[in-house]
mmCIF file with all atom_site columns, C-alpha atoms in Angstrom:
data_model
loop_
_atom_site.group_PDB
_atom_site.id
_atom_site.type_symbol
_atom_site.label_atom_id
_atom_site.label_alt_id
_atom_site.label_comp_id
_atom_site.label_asym_id
_atom_site.label_entity_id
_atom_site.label_seq_id
_atom_site.pdbx_PDB_ins_code
_atom_site.Cartn_x
_atom_site.Cartn_y
_atom_site.Cartn_z
_atom_site.occupancy
_atom_site.B_iso_or_equiv
_atom_site.pdbx_formal_charge
_atom_site.auth_seq_id
_atom_site.auth_comp_id
_atom_site.auth_asym_id
_atom_site.auth_atom_id
_atom_site.pdbx_PDB_model_num
ATOM 1   C CA . ALA A 1 1  ? 3.586   30.112  -28.240 1.00 57.00 ? 1  ALA A CA 1
ATOM 2   C CA . PHE A 1 2  ? 5.690   30.178  -25.435 1.00 59.00 ? 2  PHE A CA 1
ATOM 3   C CA . ARG A 1 3  ? 6.649   33.695  -25.159 1.00 61.00 ? 3  ARG A CA 1
ATOM 4   C CA . THR A 1 4  ? 2.486   34.774  -26.474 1.00 63.00 ? 4  THR A CA 1
ATOM 5   C CA . THR A 1 5  ? 2.172   32.918  -23.153 1.00 64.00 ? 5  THR A CA 1
ATOM 6   C CA . MET A 1 6  ? 4.894   34.506  -20.644 1.00 71.00 ? 6  MET A CA 1
ATOM 7   C CA . GLU A 1 7  ? 3.445   38.443  -22.507 1.00 78.00 ? 7  GLU A CA 1
ATOM 8   C CA . SER A 1 8  ? -0.029  37.045  -21.373 1.00 78.00 ? 8  SER A CA 1
ATOM 9   C CA . PHE A 1 9  ? 1.527   36.947  -17.750 1.00 75.00 ? 9  PHE A CA 1
ATOM 10  C CA . ASN A 1 10 ? 3.277   40.001  -17.299 1.00 79.00 ? 10 ASN A CA 1
ATOM 11  C CA . LYS A 1 11 ? -0.541  41.765  -17.657 1.00 82.00 ? 11 LYS A CA 1
ATOM 12  C CA . ILE A 1 12 ? -2.126  40.247  -15.549 1.00 80.00 ? 12 ILE A CA 1
ATOM 13  C CA . PRO A 1 13 ? -3.011  42.523  -13.156 1.00 84.00 ? 13 PRO A CA 1
ATOM 14  C CA . GLU A 1 14 ? -0.498  42.645  -8.874  1.00 83.00 ? 14 GLU A CA 1
ATOM 15  C CA . HIS A 1 15 ? -3.535  41.034  -7.024  1.00 83.00 ? 15 HIS A CA 1
ATOM 16  C CA . GLN A 1 16 ? -4.371  37.598  -9.124  1.00 84.00 ? 16 GLN A CA 1
ATOM 17  C CA . LYS A 1 17 ? -0.990  36.755  -10.144 1.00 84.00 ? 17 LYS A CA 1
ATOM 18  C CA . GLY A 1 18 ? -1.283  34.897  -6.732  1.00 85.00 ? 18 GLY A CA 1
ATOM 19  C CA . GLU A 1 19 ? -4.505  33.245  -7.885  1.00 86.00 ? 19 GLU A CA 1
ATOM 20  C CA . PHE A 1 20 ? -2.954  31.929  -11.139 1.00 87.00 ? 20 PHE A CA 1
ATOM 21  C CA . VAL A 1 21 ? -0.109  31.240  -9.420  1.00 88.00 ? 21 VAL A CA 1
ATOM 22  C CA . ARG A 1 22 ? -2.637  28.799  -7.595  1.00 89.00 ? 22 ARG A CA 1
ATOM 23  C CA . HIS A 1 23 ? -4.050  27.727  -10.744 1.00 90.00 ? 23 HIS A CA 1
ATOM 24  C CA . ILE A 1 24 ? 0.210   26.453  -12.405 1.00 91.00 ? 24 ILE A CA 1
ATOM 25  C CA . GLU A 1 25 ? 0.045   24.361  -9.453  1.00 92.00 ? 25 GLU A CA 1
ATOM 26  C CA . ASP A 1 26 ? -3.719  23.028  -9.398  1.00 93.00 ? 26 ASP A CA 1
ATOM 27  C CA . GLN A 1 27 ? -2.463  22.667  -12.586 1.00 94.00 ? 27 GLN A CA 1
ATOM 28  C CA . GLN A 1 28 ? 0.700   20.661  -12.377 1.00 93.00 ? 28 GLN A CA 1
ATOM 29  C CA . MET A 1 29 ? -0.384  17.896  -9.753  1.00 93.00 ? 29 MET A CA 1
ATOM 30  C CA . LYS A 1 30 ? -3.080  17.450  -12.869 1.00 95.00 ? 30 LYS A CA 1
ATOM 31  C CA . ASP A 1 31 ? -0.129  17.122  -15.391 1.00 94.00 ? 31 ASP A CA 1
ATOM 32  C CA . SER A 1 32 ? 1.781   14.602  -12.732 1.00 92.00 ? 32 SER A CA 1
ATOM 33  C CA . LEU A 1 33 ? -1.265  12.228  -12.044 1.00 94.00 ? 33 LEU A CA 1
ATOM 34  C CA . LEU A 1 34 ? -2.134  12.504  -15.122 1.00 95.00 ? 34 LEU A CA 1
ATOM 35  C CA . MET A 1 35 ? 1.743   11.457  -16.406 1.00 93.00 ? 35 MET A CA 1
ATOM 36  C CA . TYR A 1 36 ? 1.746   9.332   -14.057 1.00 95.00 ? 36 TYR A CA 1
ATOM 37  C CA . ASN A 1 37 ? -1.317  6.504   -14.783 1.00 97.00 ? 37 ASN A CA 1
ATOM 38  C CA . HIS A 1 38 ? 0.505   7.402   -18.875 1.00 95.00 ? 38 HIS A CA 1
ATOM 39  C CA . LEU A 1 39 ? 3.245   6.454   -17.648 1.00 95.00 ? 39 LEU A CA 1
ATOM 40  C CA . VAL A 1 40 ? 1.863   3.137   -15.165 1.00 96.00 ? 40 VAL A CA 1
ATOM 41  C CA . GLU A 1 41 ? -0.492  1.662   -18.609 1.00 97.00 ? 41 GLU A CA 1
ATOM 42  C CA . SER A 1 42 ? 2.034   2.321   -21.700 1.00 95.00 ? 42 SER A CA 1
ATOM 43  C CA . CYS A 1 43 ? 4.364   0.421   -19.070 1.00 95.00 ? 43 CYS A CA 1
ATOM 44  C CA . PHE A 1 44 ? 2.558   -2.452  -18.540 1.00 95.00 ? 44 PHE A CA 1
ATOM 45  C CA . ASP A 1 45 ? 1.305   -2.805  -21.603 1.00 95.00 ? 45 ASP A CA 1
ATOM 46  C CA . LYS A 1 46 ? 5.000   -2.897  -22.759 1.00 93.00 ? 46 LYS A CA 1
ATOM 47  C CA . CYS A 1 47 ? 5.643   -5.189  -20.111 1.00 93.00 ? 47 CYS A CA 1
ATOM 48  C CA . VAL A 1 48 ? 3.025   -7.773  -19.158 1.00 90.00 ? 48 VAL A CA 1
ATOM 49  C CA . MET A 1 49 ? 2.026   -10.442 -21.296 1.00 79.00 ? 49 MET A CA 1
ATOM 50  C CA . VAL A 1 50 ? -1.402  -11.306 -19.028 1.00 68.00 ? 50 VAL A CA 1
ATOM 51  C CA . GLY A 1 51 ? -2.971  -12.842 -21.195 1.00 61.00 ? 51 GLY A CA 1
ATOM 52  C CA . TRP A 1 52 ? -2.998  -16.862 -23.374 1.00 53.00 ? 52 TRP A CA 1
ATOM 53  C CA . GLY A 1 53 ? -1.072  -16.808 -24.399 1.00 50.00 ? 53 GLY A CA 1
ATOM 54  C CA . GLY A 1 54 ? 1.215   -15.075 -22.000 1.00 53.00 ? 54 GLY A CA 1
ATOM 55  C CA . ASN A 1 55 ? 1.755   -15.482 -18.103 1.00 53.00 ? 55 ASN A CA 1
ATOM 56  C CA . PHE A 1 56 ? -1.483  -17.188 -16.754 1.00 65.00 ? 56 PHE A CA 1
ATOM 57  C CA . THR A 1 57 ? -0.143  -18.596 -13.933 1.00 79.00 ? 57 THR A CA 1
ATOM 58  C CA . SER A 1 58 ? -0.260  -16.136 -11.327 1.00 86.00 ? 58 SER A CA 1
ATOM 59  C CA . LYS A 1 59 ? -1.765  -12.997 -10.041 1.00 89.00 ? 59 LYS A CA 1
ATOM 60  C CA . GLN A 1 60 ? 1.764   -11.179 -9.295  1.00 91.00 ? 60 GLN A CA 1
ATOM 61  C CA . LEU A 1 61 ? 4.030   -9.986  -10.796 1.00 91.00 ? 61 LEU A CA 1
ATOM 62  C CA . ALA A 1 62 ? 6.554   -12.716 -12.609 1.00 89.00 ? 62 ALA A CA 1
ATOM 63  C CA . GLU A 1 63 ? 10.380  -11.949 -12.072 1.00 91.00 ? 63 GLU A CA 1
ATOM 64  C CA . GLU A 1 64 ? 11.567  -10.569 -15.419 1.00 91.00 ? 64 GLU A CA 1
ATOM 65  C CA . GLU A 1 65 ? 8.073   -8.478  -15.506 1.00 92.00 ? 65 GLU A CA 1
ATOM 66  C CA . SER A 1 66 ? 8.931   -6.961  -12.036 1.00 94.00 ? 66 SER A CA 1
ATOM 67  C CA . LYS A 1 67 ? 11.834  -5.847  -13.951 1.00 94.00 ? 67 LYS A CA 1
ATOM 68  C CA . CYS A 1 68 ? 10.407  -4.747  -17.070 1.00 95.00 ? 68 CYS A CA 1
ATOM 69  C CA . VAL A 1 69 ? 8.097   -2.818  -15.349 1.00 95.00 ? 69 VAL A CA 1
ATOM 70  C CA . SER A 1 70 ? 10.541  -0.382  -12.652 1.00 95.00 ? 70 SER A CA 1
ATOM 71  C CA . GLN A 1 71 ? 13.508  -0.189  -15.851 1.00 94.00 ? 71 GLN A CA 1
ATOM 72  C CA . CYS A 1 72 ? 11.170  1.250   -18.178 1.00 95.00 ? 72 CYS A CA 1
ATOM 73  C CA . SER A 1 73 ? 9.844   3.774   -15.524 1.00 93.00 ? 73 SER A CA 1
ATOM 74  C CA . GLU A 1 74 ? 13.274  4.463   -14.402 1.00 91.00 ? 74 GLU A CA 1
ATOM 75  C CA . LYS A 1 75 ? 14.236  5.623   -18.463 1.00 92.00 ? 75 LYS A CA 1
ATOM 76  C CA . PHE A 1 76 ? 10.994  7.417   -18.726 1.00 91.00 ? 76 PHE A CA 1
ATOM 77  C CA . MET A 1 77 ? 11.457  9.474   -15.324 1.00 88.00 ? 77 MET A CA 1
ATOM 78  C CA . LYS A 1 78 ? 15.017  10.208  -17.343 1.00 87.00 ? 78 LYS A CA 1
ATOM 79  C CA . LEU A 1 79 ? 13.166  10.842  -21.007 1.00 89.00 ? 79 LEU A CA 1
ATOM 80  C CA . THR A 1 80 ? 11.242  13.551  -18.329 1.00 86.00 ? 80 THR A CA 1
ATOM 81  C CA . GLN A 1 81 ? 13.846  15.177  -17.652 1.00 83.00 ? 81 GLN A CA 1
ATOM 82  C CA . ARG A 1 82 ? 16.275  14.917  -20.556 1.00 84.00 ? 82 ARG A CA 1
ATOM 83  C CA . VAL A 1 83 ? 13.487  16.093  -22.599 1.00 83.00 ? 83 VAL A CA 1
ATOM 84  C CA . MET B 2 1  ? -2.551  25.060  2.202   1.00 73.00 ? 13 MET B CA 1
ATOM 85  C CA . SER B 2 2  ? -5.718  26.514  1.552   1.00 83.00 ? 14 SER B CA 1
ATOM 86  C CA . GLU B 2 3  ? -9.048  24.850  2.040   1.00 87.00 ? 15 GLU B CA 1
ATOM 87  C CA . GLN B 2 4  ? -9.526  25.334  -1.995  1.00 87.00 ? 16 GLN B CA 1
ATOM 88  C CA . GLN B 2 5  ? -6.442  23.764  -2.731  1.00 88.00 ? 17 GLN B CA 1
ATOM 89  C CA . ARG B 2 6  ? -6.733  20.767  0.173   1.00 90.00 ? 18 ARG B CA 1
ATOM 90  C CA . LEU B 2 7  ? -10.213 20.478  -2.172  1.00 92.00 ? 19 LEU B CA 1
ATOM 91  C CA . ASN B 2 8  ? -8.841  20.676  -5.647  1.00 92.00 ? 20 ASN B CA 1
ATOM 92  C CA . ASN B 2 9  ? -5.708  18.852  -4.719  1.00 93.00 ? 21 ASN B CA 1
ATOM 93  C CA . ALA B 2 10 ? -8.665  15.785  -3.779  1.00 94.00 ? 22 ALA B CA 1
ATOM 94  C CA . LYS B 2 11 ? -10.740 16.200  -6.598  1.00 95.00 ? 23 LYS B CA 1
ATOM 95  C CA . ASN B 2 12 ? -7.616  15.769  -8.570  1.00 95.00 ? 24 ASN B CA 1
ATOM 96  C CA . GLU B 2 13 ? -7.191  12.869  -6.926  1.00 95.00 ? 25 GLU B CA 1
ATOM 97  C CA . ILE B 2 14 ? -10.117 11.189  -7.106  1.00 96.00 ? 26 ILE B CA 1
ATOM 98  C CA . ALA B 2 15 ? -10.718 11.994  -11.644 1.00 96.00 ? 27 ALA B CA 1
ATOM 99  C CA . ALA B 2 16 ? -6.996  9.816   -11.515 1.00 96.00 ? 28 ALA B CA 1
ATOM 100 C CA . PHE B 2 17 ? -7.898  7.414   -9.679  1.00 96.00 ? 29 PHE B CA 1
ATOM 101 C CA . GLY B 2 18 ? -11.156 7.468   -12.132 1.00 97.00 ? 30 GLY B CA 1
ATOM 102 C CA . ASP B 2 19 ? -8.935  7.947   -15.277 1.00 97.00 ? 31 ASP B CA 1
ATOM 103 C CA . MET B 2 20 ? -5.866  4.858   -13.385 1.00 97.00 ? 32 MET B CA 1
ATOM 104 C CA . TYR B 2 21 ? -9.403  2.304   -13.254 1.00 97.00 ? 33 TYR B CA 1
ATOM 105 C CA . ASN B 2 22 ? -10.323 3.521   -16.996 1.00 97.00 ? 34 ASN B CA 1
ATOM 106 C CA . ARG B 2 23 ? -6.496  2.331   -18.782 1.00 97.00 ? 35 ARG B CA 1
ATOM 107 C CA . MET B 2 24 ? -6.708  -0.112  -16.145 1.00 97.00 ? 36 MET B CA 1
ATOM 108 C CA . VAL B 2 25 ? -10.293 -1.718  -18.011 1.00 97.00 ? 37 VAL B CA 1
ATOM 109 C CA . LYS B 2 26 ? -8.978  -0.516  -21.637 1.00 96.00 ? 38 LYS B CA 1
ATOM 110 C CA . GLN B 2 27 ? -6.037  -2.369  -20.876 1.00 95.00 ? 39 GLN B CA 1
ATOM 111 C CA . CYS B 2 28 ? -6.791  -5.772  -19.278 1.00 94.00 ? 40 CYS B CA 1
ATOM 112 C CA . PHE B 2 29 ? -10.111 -5.863  -21.896 1.00 93.00 ? 41 PHE B CA 1
ATOM 113 C CA . GLU B 2 30 ? -7.854  -5.509  -24.801 1.00 92.00 ? 42 GLU B CA 1
ATOM 114 C CA . LYS B 2 31 ? -5.455  -8.380  -22.777 1.00 90.00 ? 43 LYS B CA 1
ATOM 115 C CA . CYS B 2 32 ? -7.529  -11.088 -22.115 1.00 90.00 ? 44 CYS B CA 1
ATOM 116 C CA . VAL B 2 33 ? -10.902 -11.089 -23.810 1.00 89.00 ? 45 VAL B CA 1
ATOM 117 C CA . GLU B 2 34 ? -10.085 -12.265 -27.230 1.00 82.00 ? 46 GLU B CA 1
ATOM 118 C CA . HIS B 2 35 ? -13.170 -13.559 -28.900 1.00 81.00 ? 47 HIS B CA 1
ATOM 119 C CA . PHE B 2 36 ? -17.150 -13.097 -29.496 1.00 85.00 ? 48 PHE B CA 1
ATOM 120 C CA . HIS B 2 37 ? -19.270 -15.689 -30.314 1.00 85.00 ? 49 HIS B CA 1
ATOM 121 C CA . ASP B 2 38 ? -19.761 -15.301 -26.899 1.00 87.00 ? 50 ASP B CA 1
ATOM 122 C CA . SER B 2 39 ? -21.755 -12.658 -25.349 1.00 90.00 ? 51 SER B CA 1
ATOM 123 C CA . GLU B 2 40 ? -20.642 -14.138 -21.592 1.00 91.00 ? 52 GLU B CA 1
ATOM 124 C CA . LEU B 2 41 ? -17.324 -14.189 -19.416 1.00 89.00 ? 53 LEU B CA 1
ATOM 125 C CA . SER B 2 42 ? -15.360 -17.400 -20.088 1.00 89.00 ? 54 SER B CA 1
ATOM 126 C CA . LEU B 2 43 ? -13.738 -19.382 -17.151 1.00 87.00 ? 55 LEU B CA 1
ATOM 127 C CA . GLY B 2 44 ? -10.347 -18.728 -18.670 1.00 87.00 ? 56 GLY B CA 1
ATOM 128 C CA . GLU B 2 45 ? -11.588 -15.342 -19.514 1.00 89.00 ? 57 GLU B CA 1
ATOM 129 C CA . ASN B 2 46 ? -12.635 -14.790 -16.172 1.00 90.00 ? 58 ASN B CA 1
ATOM 130 C CA . THR B 2 47 ? -8.567  -15.820 -14.898 1.00 90.00 ? 59 THR B CA 1
ATOM 131 C CA . CYS B 2 48 ? -7.768  -13.834 -17.056 1.00 90.00 ? 60 CYS B CA 1
ATOM 132 C CA . LEU B 2 49 ? -8.972  -10.712 -15.588 1.00 91.00 ? 61 LEU B CA 1
ATOM 133 C CA . ASP B 2 50 ? -8.267  -11.522 -11.144 1.00 93.00 ? 62 ASP B CA 1
ATOM 134 C CA . ARG B 2 51 ? -4.160  -11.936 -12.749 1.00 92.00 ? 63 ARG B CA 1
ATOM 135 C CA . CYS B 2 52 ? -5.047  -8.921  -14.523 1.00 93.00 ? 64 CYS B CA 1
ATOM 136 C CA . VAL B 2 53 ? -6.051  -6.220  -11.662 1.00 95.00 ? 65 VAL B CA 1
ATOM 137 C CA . GLY B 2 54 ? -3.542  -8.099  -10.487 1.00 95.00 ? 66 GLY B CA 1
ATOM 138 C CA . LYS B 2 55 ? -1.151  -7.605  -12.033 1.00 95.00 ? 67 LYS B CA 1
ATOM 139 C CA . TYR B 2 56 ? -1.883  -4.281  -12.859 1.00 96.00 ? 68 TYR B CA 1
ATOM 140 C CA . VAL B 2 57 ? -1.837  -2.537  -9.325  1.00 96.00 ? 69 VAL B CA 1
ATOM 141 C CA . GLU B 2 58 ? 1.410   -4.180  -9.041  1.00 96.00 ? 70 GLU B CA 1
ATOM 142 C CA . SER B 2 59 ? 2.951   -1.523  -11.909 1.00 96.00 ? 71 SER B CA 1
ATOM 143 C CA . GLN B 2 60 ? 0.737   1.159   -9.660  1.00 97.00 ? 72 GLN B CA 1
ATOM 144 C CA . GLN B 2 61 ? 3.459   0.126   -7.699  1.00 96.00 ? 73 GLN B CA 1
ATOM 145 C CA . LYS B 2 62 ? 6.357   -0.415  -8.620  1.00 94.00 ? 74 LYS B CA 1
ATOM 146 C CA . VAL B 2 63 ? 6.378   2.949   -10.167 1.00 95.00 ? 75 VAL B CA 1
ATOM 147 C CA . GLY B 2 64 ? 5.053   4.404   -7.799  1.00 93.00 ? 76 GLY B CA 1
ATOM 148 C CA . GLU B 2 65 ? 7.954   3.766   -5.930  1.00 91.00 ? 77 GLU B CA 1
ATOM 149 C CA . GLN B 2 66 ? 10.701  4.848   -9.130  1.00 89.00 ? 78 GLN B CA 1
ATOM 150 C CA . MET B 2 67 ? 8.959   7.572   -8.714  1.00 86.00 ? 79 MET B CA 1
ATOM 151 C CA . SER B 2 68 ? 10.117  8.379   -5.443  1.00 87.00 ? 80 SER B CA 1
ATOM 152 C CA . LYS B 2 69 ? 13.153  7.374   -5.955  1.00 84.00 ? 81 LYS B CA 1
ATOM 153 C CA . VAL B 2 70 ? 13.821  9.795   -8.736  1.00 80.00 ? 82 VAL B CA 1
ATOM 154 C CA . SER B 2 71 ? 12.510  12.898  -7.182  1.00 79.00 ? 83 SER B CA 1
ATOM 155 C CA . ALA B 2 72 ? 14.453  11.885  -3.734  1.00 84.00 ? 84 ALA B CA 1
ATOM 156 C CA . GLN B 2 73 ? 17.569  12.248  -6.273  1.00 81.00 ? 85 GLN B CA 1
ATOM 157 C CA . MET B 2 74 ? 16.653  14.715  -8.207  1.00 77.00 ? 86 MET B CA 1
ATOM 158 C CA . GLN B 2 75 ? 15.696  16.880  -4.515  1.00 79.00 ? 87 GLN B CA 1
ATOM 159 C CA . GLN B 2 76 ? 19.520  15.509  -4.082  1.00 83.00 ? 88 GLN B CA 1
ATOM 160 C CA . GLN B 2 77 ? 21.034  17.134  -6.390  1.00 80.00 ? 89 GLN B CA 1
ATOM 161 C CA . GLN B 2 78 ? 19.551  20.445  -5.822  1.00 75.00 ? 90 GLN B CA 1
ATOM 162 C CA . MET B 2 79 ? 20.528  20.645  -1.909  1.00 69.00 ? 91 MET B CA 1
#
């Protein structure tokens, strides 16, 4: 599938390649924003125990929650680099 | 950066904000609302929601800090 994608790209006429590159950049921005939002949601879900049984005391992250979120996101970033 | 790119970037930001909002609502509903014998939000649920939003926004900032840190490191490595 990857090879087919690059073959299609090579068949685009020269004068359209610029436009396509801009499209790729736009898509990359969308992907980054989506990944960011997904990361926030996942780390929040794993680290923050708001609710009846959980940390009910404040609007701010508790120290353990804050540390957990930082480590969660750092781990994820390293994961994406490895992949 | 062309006008079109600026426009696209702004559109992307707005879409991302909407997406964040939906995720926050989903998370806070799941963590704060547990029973449905009543259709009104209880005092406890309201308090929980306020705190949930505060914590979610703060998590957003923390993750943003981490991402900046890692991308700065990556840029340094490339130099």
